[in-house]
Amino acid sequence: MEFLRDEANAADSREESKILEISLRCIVKASDWDRFTFYARPVRSFKDGHVSRERSVVYDILATTFQHGTIFPRLEILDWFSIDLAVFHHVYLFLSPGITSFHINFDFAPNSPIFAILPGKLPRLKHISICGFSGFIPNSTISQFICVLRDLETLVIGARNLDLQAFEHLSRLPRLRYLLLMSTEVPPLSPRPTDVPSFRALRVFECESVAAAPMFLQRTGRSLVEFRIFVRCRGTCPTKRNLEELYAALGSSCTHTLLEKITVQSPPNAQPINPAQLELYVVSGDDLRKLFCFRNLVHVSLEHIVAVDMDDAVAVDMARAWPCIEVLASLCDTTHRITPRMTLEGVSAFAQHCPLLRRLSILFDATVVPKSKLPSGGTKQPRVTRFSQDRLTLLNVTYSSIGTKKQEWRRVAEFLRLIFPKLDEVRAADAQALAMRKAWKEVSDELL
């Protein structure tokens, strides 16, 4: 069993607390219960997620002792991820009325009536995570439970477990700030009434389906500060059309001055793409222009199965559109490669227009280094003024191309040092060709 110490001024901060492990080393005596209850009173957080035969015995003993009360009367956070059927039902021992945060995995207890009694047992619930992907519990069971809650602030739940009534109830909650809908299935949604505010307190929305996200954004987008798509399971990759619709929905559904963070993650170990169909998955730089309306973005991470096909003109417009950007990542799988059209000229636009940028991940062609000063001899060429910014410290080049000679590598390093004087690390994709990885390693070393 794991208990979290009640730290002063940090009762709700599990990251700042240290885990206290309790092991039974002798037979429990009747007089020991006074000592146990004394130490149980200050416990604020409890987590169960392990499997052991001894634990089941301990819970059975506790159940006979605490027949008319809870073990931790001041408990506020309960994480019940038990996968042991012999233990799951003992969750009732920990349902203290002061609990505000409750996380449960129901996959291994499909017949538990827990959702029917939770509202009465936990009247102060504000943060709920209901995990389970087997679909054992009918939609109506969880939906009815959700419809009773009035003070929710955060909710993590499978989209398949919400019916239309539950979703409409969520849209009217005055304090719901975070919503994560797991699974790619979506509940039926009705059009948003123009005269009724919808999800007016929602600040962070996260889902697992690129295809379903535009539908949800129509209802949840107006008040969003952060939007995320994290695809947690292996599957087919979103196509160019899917992503076009997603970015168009973001641009049309979210308030342009409010949105600050966008994260789109591709599925891990996605199914291979037929090379003949590669163009169906290549997002163009022009597709990203739908996001240039968000002037206050500080974090953008777009992970596609194929790199974005963008040129210097798009890079310049992107840098101008996002003057507040601090982290910008355009990531891709290295299995399906395209020839980059963006050059170091495009990279320099971020030095000129993004003074707060700290981390940049982007694909470009570094085989040609732009002129940045008058040549030492020969025909004079116009001087090119280069802007520099002193915030960027990390550049991820993915599989960017570069010359084959050390002299060319040094010129790339000199150019990068000129526009990003604080740059001290250059990373290349692990799957990059050995020669290319060596070249970018040399560039990184030159910056030190």
Short mmCIF file of N, CA and C in Angstrom, two decimals, residues 1-3 20-23 47-50 55:
data_model
loop_
_atom_site.label_atom_id
_atom_site.label_comp_id
_atom_site.label_asym_id
_atom_site.label_seq_id
_atom_site.Cartn_x
_atom_site.Cartn_y
_atom_site.Cartn_z
N MET A 1 0.84 -1.18 0.00
CA MET A 1 0.00 0.00 0.00
C MET A 1 0.88 1.24 0.00
N GLU A 2 0.42 2.27 -0.66
CA GLU A 2 1.17 3.51 -0.72
C GLU A 2 0.33 4.65 -0.15
N PHE A 3 0.89 5.36 0.80
CA PHE A 3 0.24 6.54 1.37
C PHE A 3 1.09 7.75 1.03
N LEU A 20 4.94 7.11 1.60
CA LEU A 20 5.20 6.40 2.85
C LEU A 20 4.72 4.96 2.68
N GLU A 21 5.63 4.00 2.73
CA GLU A 21 5.28 2.59 2.57
C GLU A 21 5.06 1.97 3.95
N ILE A 22 3.94 1.27 4.08
CA ILE A 22 3.59 0.62 5.34
C ILE A 22 3.56 -0.89 5.12
N SER A 23 4.34 -1.61 5.90
CA SER A 23 4.39 -3.07 5.79
C SER A 23 4.02 -3.68 7.15
N LYS A 47 -3.49 5.75 -2.79
CA LYS A 47 -3.43 5.15 -4.12
C LYS A 47 -3.32 3.65 -3.98
N ASP A 48 -4.13 2.93 -4.74
CA ASP A 48 -4.06 1.47 -4.81
C ASP A 48 -3.91 1.07 -6.26
N GLY A 49 -2.83 0.37 -6.56
CA GLY A 49 -2.63 -0.06 -7.94
C GLY A 49 -1.76 -1.28 -8.05
N HIS A 50 -1.52 -1.97 -6.93
CA HIS A 50 -0.65 -3.13 -6.93
C HIS A 50 -1.46 -4.41 -6.75
N ARG A 55 -2.23 -8.13 0.39
CA ARG A 55 -3.05 -6.93 0.39
C ARG A 55 -4.53 -7.28 0.51
#
